[in-house]
Short mmCIF file of C-alpha atoms (C1' of nucleotides) in Angstrom, two decimals:
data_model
loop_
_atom_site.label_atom_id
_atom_site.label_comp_id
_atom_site.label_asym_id
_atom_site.label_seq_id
_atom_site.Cartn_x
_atom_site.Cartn_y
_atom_site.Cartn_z
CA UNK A 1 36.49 -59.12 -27.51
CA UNK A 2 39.86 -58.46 -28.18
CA UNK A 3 41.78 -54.70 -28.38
CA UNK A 4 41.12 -53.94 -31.79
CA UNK A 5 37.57 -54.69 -31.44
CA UNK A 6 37.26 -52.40 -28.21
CA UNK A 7 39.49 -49.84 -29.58
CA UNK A 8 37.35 -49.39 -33.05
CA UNK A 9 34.05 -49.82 -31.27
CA UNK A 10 35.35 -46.55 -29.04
CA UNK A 11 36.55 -44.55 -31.65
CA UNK A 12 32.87 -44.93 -33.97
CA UNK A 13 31.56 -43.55 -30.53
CA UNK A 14 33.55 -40.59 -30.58
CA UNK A 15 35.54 -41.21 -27.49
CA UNK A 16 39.23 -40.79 -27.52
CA UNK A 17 41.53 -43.42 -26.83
CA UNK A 18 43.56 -41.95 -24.08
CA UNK A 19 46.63 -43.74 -22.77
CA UNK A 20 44.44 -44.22 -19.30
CA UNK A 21 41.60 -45.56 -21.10
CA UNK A 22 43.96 -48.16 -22.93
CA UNK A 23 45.63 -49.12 -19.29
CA UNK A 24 42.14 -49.38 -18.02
CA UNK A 25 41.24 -51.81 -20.97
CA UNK A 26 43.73 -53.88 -21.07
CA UNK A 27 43.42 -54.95 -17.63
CA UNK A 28 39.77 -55.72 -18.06
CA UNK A 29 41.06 -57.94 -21.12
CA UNK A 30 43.80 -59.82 -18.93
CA UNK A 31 41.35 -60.36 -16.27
CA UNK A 32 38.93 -61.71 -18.87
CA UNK A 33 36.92 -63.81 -16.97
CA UNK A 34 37.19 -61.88 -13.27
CA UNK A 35 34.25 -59.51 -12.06
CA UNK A 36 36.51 -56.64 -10.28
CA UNK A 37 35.63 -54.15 -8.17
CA UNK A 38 36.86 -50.42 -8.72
CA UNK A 39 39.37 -51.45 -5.98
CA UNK A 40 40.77 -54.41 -7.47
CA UNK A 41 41.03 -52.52 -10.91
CA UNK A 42 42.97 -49.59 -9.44
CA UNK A 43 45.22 -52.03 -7.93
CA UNK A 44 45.72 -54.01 -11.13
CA UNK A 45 46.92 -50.82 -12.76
CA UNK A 46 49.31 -49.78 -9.44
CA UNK A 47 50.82 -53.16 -10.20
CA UNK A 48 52.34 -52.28 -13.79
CA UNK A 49 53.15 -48.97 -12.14
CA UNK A 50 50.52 -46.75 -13.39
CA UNK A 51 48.24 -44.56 -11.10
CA UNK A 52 45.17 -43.17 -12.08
CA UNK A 53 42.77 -41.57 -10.22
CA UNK A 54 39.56 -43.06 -8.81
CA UNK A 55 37.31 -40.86 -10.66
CA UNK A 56 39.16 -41.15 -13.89
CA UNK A 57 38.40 -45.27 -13.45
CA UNK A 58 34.20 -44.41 -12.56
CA UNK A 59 33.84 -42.00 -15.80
CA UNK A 60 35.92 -44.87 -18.18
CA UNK A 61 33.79 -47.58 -16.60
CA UNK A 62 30.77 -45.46 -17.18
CA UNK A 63 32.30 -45.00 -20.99
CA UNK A 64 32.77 -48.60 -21.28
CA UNK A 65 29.27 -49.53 -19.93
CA UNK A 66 27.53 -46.65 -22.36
CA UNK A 67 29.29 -48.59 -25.40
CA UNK A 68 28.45 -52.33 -23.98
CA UNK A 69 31.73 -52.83 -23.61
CA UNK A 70 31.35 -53.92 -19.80
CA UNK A 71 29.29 -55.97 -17.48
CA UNK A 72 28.17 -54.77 -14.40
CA UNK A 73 26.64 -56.57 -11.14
CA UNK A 74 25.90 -54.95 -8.01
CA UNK A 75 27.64 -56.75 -4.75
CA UNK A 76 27.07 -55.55 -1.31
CA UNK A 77 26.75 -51.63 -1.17
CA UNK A 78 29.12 -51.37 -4.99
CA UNK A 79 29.84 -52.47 -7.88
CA UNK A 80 31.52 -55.28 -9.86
CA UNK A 81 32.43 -54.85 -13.18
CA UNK A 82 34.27 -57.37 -15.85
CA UNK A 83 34.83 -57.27 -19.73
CA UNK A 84 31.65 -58.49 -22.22
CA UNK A 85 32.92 -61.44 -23.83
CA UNK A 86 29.74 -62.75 -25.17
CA UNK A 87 27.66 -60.31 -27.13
CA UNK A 88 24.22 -61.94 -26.85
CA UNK A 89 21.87 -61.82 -23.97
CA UNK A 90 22.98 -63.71 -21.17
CA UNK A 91 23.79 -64.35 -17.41
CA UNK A 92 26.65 -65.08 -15.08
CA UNK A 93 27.86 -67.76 -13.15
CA UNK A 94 29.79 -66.12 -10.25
CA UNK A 95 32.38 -67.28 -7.89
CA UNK A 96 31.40 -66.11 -4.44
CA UNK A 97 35.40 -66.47 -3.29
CA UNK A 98 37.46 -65.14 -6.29
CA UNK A 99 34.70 -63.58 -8.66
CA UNK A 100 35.47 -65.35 -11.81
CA UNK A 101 32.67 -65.67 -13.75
CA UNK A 102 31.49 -67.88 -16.63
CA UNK A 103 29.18 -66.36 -18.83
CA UNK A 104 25.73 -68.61 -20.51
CA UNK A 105 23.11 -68.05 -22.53
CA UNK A 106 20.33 -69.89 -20.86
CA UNK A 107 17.39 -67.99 -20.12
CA UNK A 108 13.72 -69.07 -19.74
CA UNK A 109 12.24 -66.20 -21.42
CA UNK A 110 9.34 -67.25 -22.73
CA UNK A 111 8.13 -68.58 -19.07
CA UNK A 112 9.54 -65.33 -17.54
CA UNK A 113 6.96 -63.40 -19.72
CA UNK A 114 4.12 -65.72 -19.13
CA UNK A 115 4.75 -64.96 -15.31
CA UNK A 116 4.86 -61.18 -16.11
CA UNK A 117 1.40 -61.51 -17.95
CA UNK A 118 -0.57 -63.89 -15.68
CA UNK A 119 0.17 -60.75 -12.54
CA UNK A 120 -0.97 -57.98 -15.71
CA UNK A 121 2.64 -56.85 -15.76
CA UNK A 122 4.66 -55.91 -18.95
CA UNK A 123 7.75 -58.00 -18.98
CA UNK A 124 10.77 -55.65 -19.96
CA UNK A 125 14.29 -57.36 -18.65
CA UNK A 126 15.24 -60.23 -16.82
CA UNK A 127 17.91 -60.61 -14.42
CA UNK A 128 19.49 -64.18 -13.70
CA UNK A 129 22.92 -64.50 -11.80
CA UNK A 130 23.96 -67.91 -10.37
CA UNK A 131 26.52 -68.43 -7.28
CA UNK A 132 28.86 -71.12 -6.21
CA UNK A 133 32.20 -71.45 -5.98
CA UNK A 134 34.46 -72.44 -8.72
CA UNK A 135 36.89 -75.13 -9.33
CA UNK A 136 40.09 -73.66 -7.81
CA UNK A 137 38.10 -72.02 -4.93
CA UNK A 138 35.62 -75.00 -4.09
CA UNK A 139 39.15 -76.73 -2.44
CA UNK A 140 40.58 -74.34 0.02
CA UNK A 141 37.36 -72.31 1.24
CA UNK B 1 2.54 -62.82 7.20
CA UNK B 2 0.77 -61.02 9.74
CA UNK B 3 1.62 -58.94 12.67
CA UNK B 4 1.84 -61.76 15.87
CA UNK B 5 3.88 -64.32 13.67
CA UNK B 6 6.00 -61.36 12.92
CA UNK B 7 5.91 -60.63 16.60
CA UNK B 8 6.73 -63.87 17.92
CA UNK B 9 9.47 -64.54 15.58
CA UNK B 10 11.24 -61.49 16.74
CA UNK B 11 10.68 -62.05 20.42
CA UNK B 12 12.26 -65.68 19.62
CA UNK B 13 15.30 -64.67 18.08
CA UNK B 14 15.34 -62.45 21.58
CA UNK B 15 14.62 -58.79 20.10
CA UNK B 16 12.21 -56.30 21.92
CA UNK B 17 9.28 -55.21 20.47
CA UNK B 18 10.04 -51.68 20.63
CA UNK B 19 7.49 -48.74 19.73
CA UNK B 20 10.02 -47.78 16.71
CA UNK B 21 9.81 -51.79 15.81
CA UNK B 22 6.04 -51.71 15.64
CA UNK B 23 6.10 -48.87 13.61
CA UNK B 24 8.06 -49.85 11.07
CA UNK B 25 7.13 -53.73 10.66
CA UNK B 26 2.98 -51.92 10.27
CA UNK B 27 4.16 -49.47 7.40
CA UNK B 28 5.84 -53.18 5.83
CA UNK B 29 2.57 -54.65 6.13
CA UNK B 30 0.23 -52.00 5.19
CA UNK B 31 2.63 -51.95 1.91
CA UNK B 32 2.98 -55.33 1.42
CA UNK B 33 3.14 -55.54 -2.64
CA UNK B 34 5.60 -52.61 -2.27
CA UNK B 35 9.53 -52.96 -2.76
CA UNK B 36 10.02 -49.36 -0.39
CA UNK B 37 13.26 -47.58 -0.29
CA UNK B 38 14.47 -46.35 2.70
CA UNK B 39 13.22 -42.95 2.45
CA UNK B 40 10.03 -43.98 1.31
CA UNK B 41 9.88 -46.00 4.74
CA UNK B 42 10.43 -42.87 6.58
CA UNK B 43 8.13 -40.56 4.83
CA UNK B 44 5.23 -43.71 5.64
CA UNK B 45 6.32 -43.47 8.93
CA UNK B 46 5.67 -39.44 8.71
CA UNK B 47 2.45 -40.05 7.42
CA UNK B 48 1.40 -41.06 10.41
CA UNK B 49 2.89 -38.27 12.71
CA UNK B 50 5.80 -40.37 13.82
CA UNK B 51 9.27 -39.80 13.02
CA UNK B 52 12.03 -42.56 13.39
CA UNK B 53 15.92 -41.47 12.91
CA UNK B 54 17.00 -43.14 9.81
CA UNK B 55 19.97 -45.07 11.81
CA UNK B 56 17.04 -46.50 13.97
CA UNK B 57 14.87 -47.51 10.71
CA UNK B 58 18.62 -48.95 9.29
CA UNK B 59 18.95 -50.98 12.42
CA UNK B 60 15.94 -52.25 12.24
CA UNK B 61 16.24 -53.45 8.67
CA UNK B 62 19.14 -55.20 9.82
CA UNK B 63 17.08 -56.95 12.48
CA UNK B 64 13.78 -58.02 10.40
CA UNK B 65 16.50 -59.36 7.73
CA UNK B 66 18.27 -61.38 10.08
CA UNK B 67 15.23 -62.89 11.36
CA UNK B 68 14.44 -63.75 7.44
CA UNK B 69 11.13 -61.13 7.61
CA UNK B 70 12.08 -59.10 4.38
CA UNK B 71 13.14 -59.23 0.91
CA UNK B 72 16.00 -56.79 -0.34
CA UNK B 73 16.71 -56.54 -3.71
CA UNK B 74 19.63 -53.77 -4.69
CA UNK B 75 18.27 -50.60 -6.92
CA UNK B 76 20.65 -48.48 -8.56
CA UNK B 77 22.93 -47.57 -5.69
CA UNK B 78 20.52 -48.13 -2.84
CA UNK B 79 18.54 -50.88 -1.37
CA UNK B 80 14.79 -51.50 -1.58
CA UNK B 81 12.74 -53.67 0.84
CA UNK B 82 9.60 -55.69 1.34
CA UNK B 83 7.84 -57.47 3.61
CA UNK B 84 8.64 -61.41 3.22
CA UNK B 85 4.77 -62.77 2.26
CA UNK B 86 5.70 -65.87 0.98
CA UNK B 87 8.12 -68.40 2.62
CA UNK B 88 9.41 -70.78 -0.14
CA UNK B 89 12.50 -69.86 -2.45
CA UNK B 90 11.17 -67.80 -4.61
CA UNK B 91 12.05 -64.40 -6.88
CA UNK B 92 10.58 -61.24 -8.07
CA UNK B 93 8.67 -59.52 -10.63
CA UNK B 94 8.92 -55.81 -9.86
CA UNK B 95 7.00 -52.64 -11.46
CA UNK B 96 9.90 -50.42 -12.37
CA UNK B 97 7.89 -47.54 -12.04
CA UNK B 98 5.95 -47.77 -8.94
CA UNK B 99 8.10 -51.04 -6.86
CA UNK B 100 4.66 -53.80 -6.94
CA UNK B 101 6.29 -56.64 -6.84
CA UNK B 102 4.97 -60.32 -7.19
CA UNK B 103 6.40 -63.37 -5.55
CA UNK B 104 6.45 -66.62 -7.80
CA UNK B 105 8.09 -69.84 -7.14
CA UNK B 106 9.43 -70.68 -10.17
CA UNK B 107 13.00 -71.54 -10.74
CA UNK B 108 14.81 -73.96 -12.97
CA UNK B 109 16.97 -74.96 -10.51
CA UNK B 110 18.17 -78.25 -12.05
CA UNK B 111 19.40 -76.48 -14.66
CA UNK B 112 21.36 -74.09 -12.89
CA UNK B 113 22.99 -76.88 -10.98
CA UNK B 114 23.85 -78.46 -14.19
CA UNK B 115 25.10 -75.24 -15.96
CA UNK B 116 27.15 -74.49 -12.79
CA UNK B 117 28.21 -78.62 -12.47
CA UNK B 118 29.21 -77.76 -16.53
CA UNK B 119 31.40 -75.26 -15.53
CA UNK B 120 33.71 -76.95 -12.64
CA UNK B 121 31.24 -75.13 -10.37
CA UNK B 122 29.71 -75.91 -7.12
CA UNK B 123 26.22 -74.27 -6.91
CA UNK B 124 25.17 -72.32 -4.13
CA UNK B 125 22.14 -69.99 -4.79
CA UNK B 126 20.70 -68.52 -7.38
CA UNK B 127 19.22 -64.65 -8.10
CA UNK B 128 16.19 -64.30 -10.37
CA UNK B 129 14.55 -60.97 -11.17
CA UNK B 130 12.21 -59.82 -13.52
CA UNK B 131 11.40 -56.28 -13.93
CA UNK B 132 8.11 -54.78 -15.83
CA UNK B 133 5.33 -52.46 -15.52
CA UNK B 134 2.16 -53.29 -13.46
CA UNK B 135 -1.21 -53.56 -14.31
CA UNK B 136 -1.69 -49.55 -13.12
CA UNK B 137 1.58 -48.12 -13.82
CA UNK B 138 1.60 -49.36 -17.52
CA UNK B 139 -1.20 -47.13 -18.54
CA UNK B 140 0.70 -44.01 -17.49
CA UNK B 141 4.06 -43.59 -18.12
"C1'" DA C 1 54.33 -31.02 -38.60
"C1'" DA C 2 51.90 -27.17 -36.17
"C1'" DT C 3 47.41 -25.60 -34.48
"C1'" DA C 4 42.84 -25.49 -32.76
"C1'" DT C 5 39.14 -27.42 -30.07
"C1'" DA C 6 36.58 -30.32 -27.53
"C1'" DA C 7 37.05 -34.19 -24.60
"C1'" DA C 8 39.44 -36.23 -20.79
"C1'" DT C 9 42.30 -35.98 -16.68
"C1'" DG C 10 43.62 -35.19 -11.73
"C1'" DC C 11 42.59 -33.05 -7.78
"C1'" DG C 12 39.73 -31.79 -4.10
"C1'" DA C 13 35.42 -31.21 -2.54
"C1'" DA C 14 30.48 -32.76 -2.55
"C1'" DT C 15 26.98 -36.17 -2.43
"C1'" DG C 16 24.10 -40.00 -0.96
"C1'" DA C 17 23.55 -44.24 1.39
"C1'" DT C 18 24.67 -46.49 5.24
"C1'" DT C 19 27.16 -47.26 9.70
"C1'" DT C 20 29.02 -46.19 14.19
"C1'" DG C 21 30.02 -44.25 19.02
"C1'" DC C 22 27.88 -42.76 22.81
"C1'" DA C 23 24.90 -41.07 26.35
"C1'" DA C 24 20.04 -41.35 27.44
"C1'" DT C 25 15.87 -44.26 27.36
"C1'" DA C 26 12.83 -48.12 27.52
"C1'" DA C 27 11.58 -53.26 27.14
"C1'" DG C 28 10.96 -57.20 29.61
"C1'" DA C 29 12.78 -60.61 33.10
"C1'" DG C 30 12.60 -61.45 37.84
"C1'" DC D 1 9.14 -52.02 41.03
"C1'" DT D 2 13.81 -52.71 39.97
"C1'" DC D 3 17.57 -54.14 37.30
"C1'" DT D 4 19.94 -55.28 33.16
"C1'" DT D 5 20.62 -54.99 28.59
"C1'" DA D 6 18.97 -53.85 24.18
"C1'" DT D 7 17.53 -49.99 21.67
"C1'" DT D 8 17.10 -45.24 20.45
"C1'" DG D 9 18.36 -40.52 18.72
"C1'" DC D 10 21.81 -37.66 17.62
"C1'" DA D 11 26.03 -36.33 15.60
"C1'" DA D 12 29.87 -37.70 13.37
"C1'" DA D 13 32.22 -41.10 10.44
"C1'" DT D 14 32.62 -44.04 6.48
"C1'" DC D 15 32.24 -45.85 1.89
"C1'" DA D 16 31.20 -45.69 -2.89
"C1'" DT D 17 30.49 -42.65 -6.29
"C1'" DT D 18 30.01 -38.09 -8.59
"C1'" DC D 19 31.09 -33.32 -9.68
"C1'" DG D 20 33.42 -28.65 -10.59
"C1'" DC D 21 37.19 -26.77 -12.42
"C1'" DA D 22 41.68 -25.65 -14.12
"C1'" DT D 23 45.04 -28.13 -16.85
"C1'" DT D 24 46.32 -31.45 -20.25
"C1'" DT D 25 45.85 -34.29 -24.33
"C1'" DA D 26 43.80 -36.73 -28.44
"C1'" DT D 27 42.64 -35.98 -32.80
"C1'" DA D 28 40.64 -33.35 -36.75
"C1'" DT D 29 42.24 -29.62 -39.54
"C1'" DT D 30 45.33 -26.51 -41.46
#
DNA sequence: AATATAAATGCGAATGATTTGCAATAAGAG
DNA sequence: CTCTTATTGCAAATCATTCGCATTTATATT
């Protein structure tokens, strides 16, 4: 998921690529592999000097999110958000300290609909997210 | 789950059994297939010609999860809640149209740990949910 | 390159969920 | 029955997120 690929996949949904939009892009792409909260992303953008307003970052995450761009996970009473790098279905492996995340395809799908049928439900979507703490956190908790 | 070992595990972990306690932990187990929101808690509680203040009905949520007697799972941007009915680790299957949820056990847990191990990561816990629509609910929608 | 137009921005105010401070009340120990 | 401390209800505060609106800007079109 690199610029170009973002940029084009904007544009052929009719959404303008505003200098705000690019900031808030590009630090989703340098913080590849982190799940932010709104917080941390407004603070990655004060860092290169760049201010934009809080509800400026909800309606471009909202933009990104409507185009797939974005992966969202709830934490606490918000919101986490990181770039998609991996288009097909899949699930997260979080860091509970720093947040970086490590995305995998595993998903027991065909068991997750028998379980959905043997209780009469209709399986629709699954929801797997995994927590532990990752290599550079796991030594100075 | 039933109402004295829900009693007497409060009363251990030293909370009163208050009138406004009683009320709420009966609506949780009159609706015990039912992930509830918080304002469908309070209109249960209306029902029955009682009103609790929503900071006393928070509160008290606070107090049945510490003691382990619910399940919260997050919905949009609020929380939902059920009675705890099964003790085991387990996860959810919940009707997206009505809340019904079903407890199962299953979870590939040795895989997770290995997918996690994979990844430099220590595991700690895992999240499974699978969302659908129950027997009644997926006649009408 | 200049213009038109609809989308996007920043600001401030609103919303919704949840939490908190505090004085009054009630549970349960003795 | 009394005392102590937790709990309650109320009002106000907080936090995350959304919205209205006047102004600005990206981009399609001249």
């Amino acid at each position: 998921m690199n610029l170009d690929v973002v940029y084009s996949i904007l544009t052929k949904n009719d959404y303008k690529l505003t200098k705000q939009r690019k900031v808030l892009i590009d630090i989703f792409i340098k913080k590849r592999d982190l799940f932010l909260s709104v917080e941390d992303i407004q603070k990655e953008i004060n860092k290169i000097g760049i201010n934009l307003d809080l509800s400026t970052i909800y309606r471009n995450l909202a933009v990104l999110e409507d185009s797939n761009l974005v992966c969202k996970i709830q934490n606490g009473n918000s919101n986490l958000y990181k770039i998609r790098t991996m288009k097909k279905h899949h699930h997260h492996l979080i860091c509970k300290k720093c947040g970086k995340a490590v995305s995998f395809e595993y998903c027991p799908t065909d068991t997750f609909v028998r379980i959905a049928e043997e209780n009469g439900y209709t399986f629709t979507d699954d929801k797997i997210e995994l927590y532990g703490y990752c290599n550079n956190c796991k030594n100075n908790l």
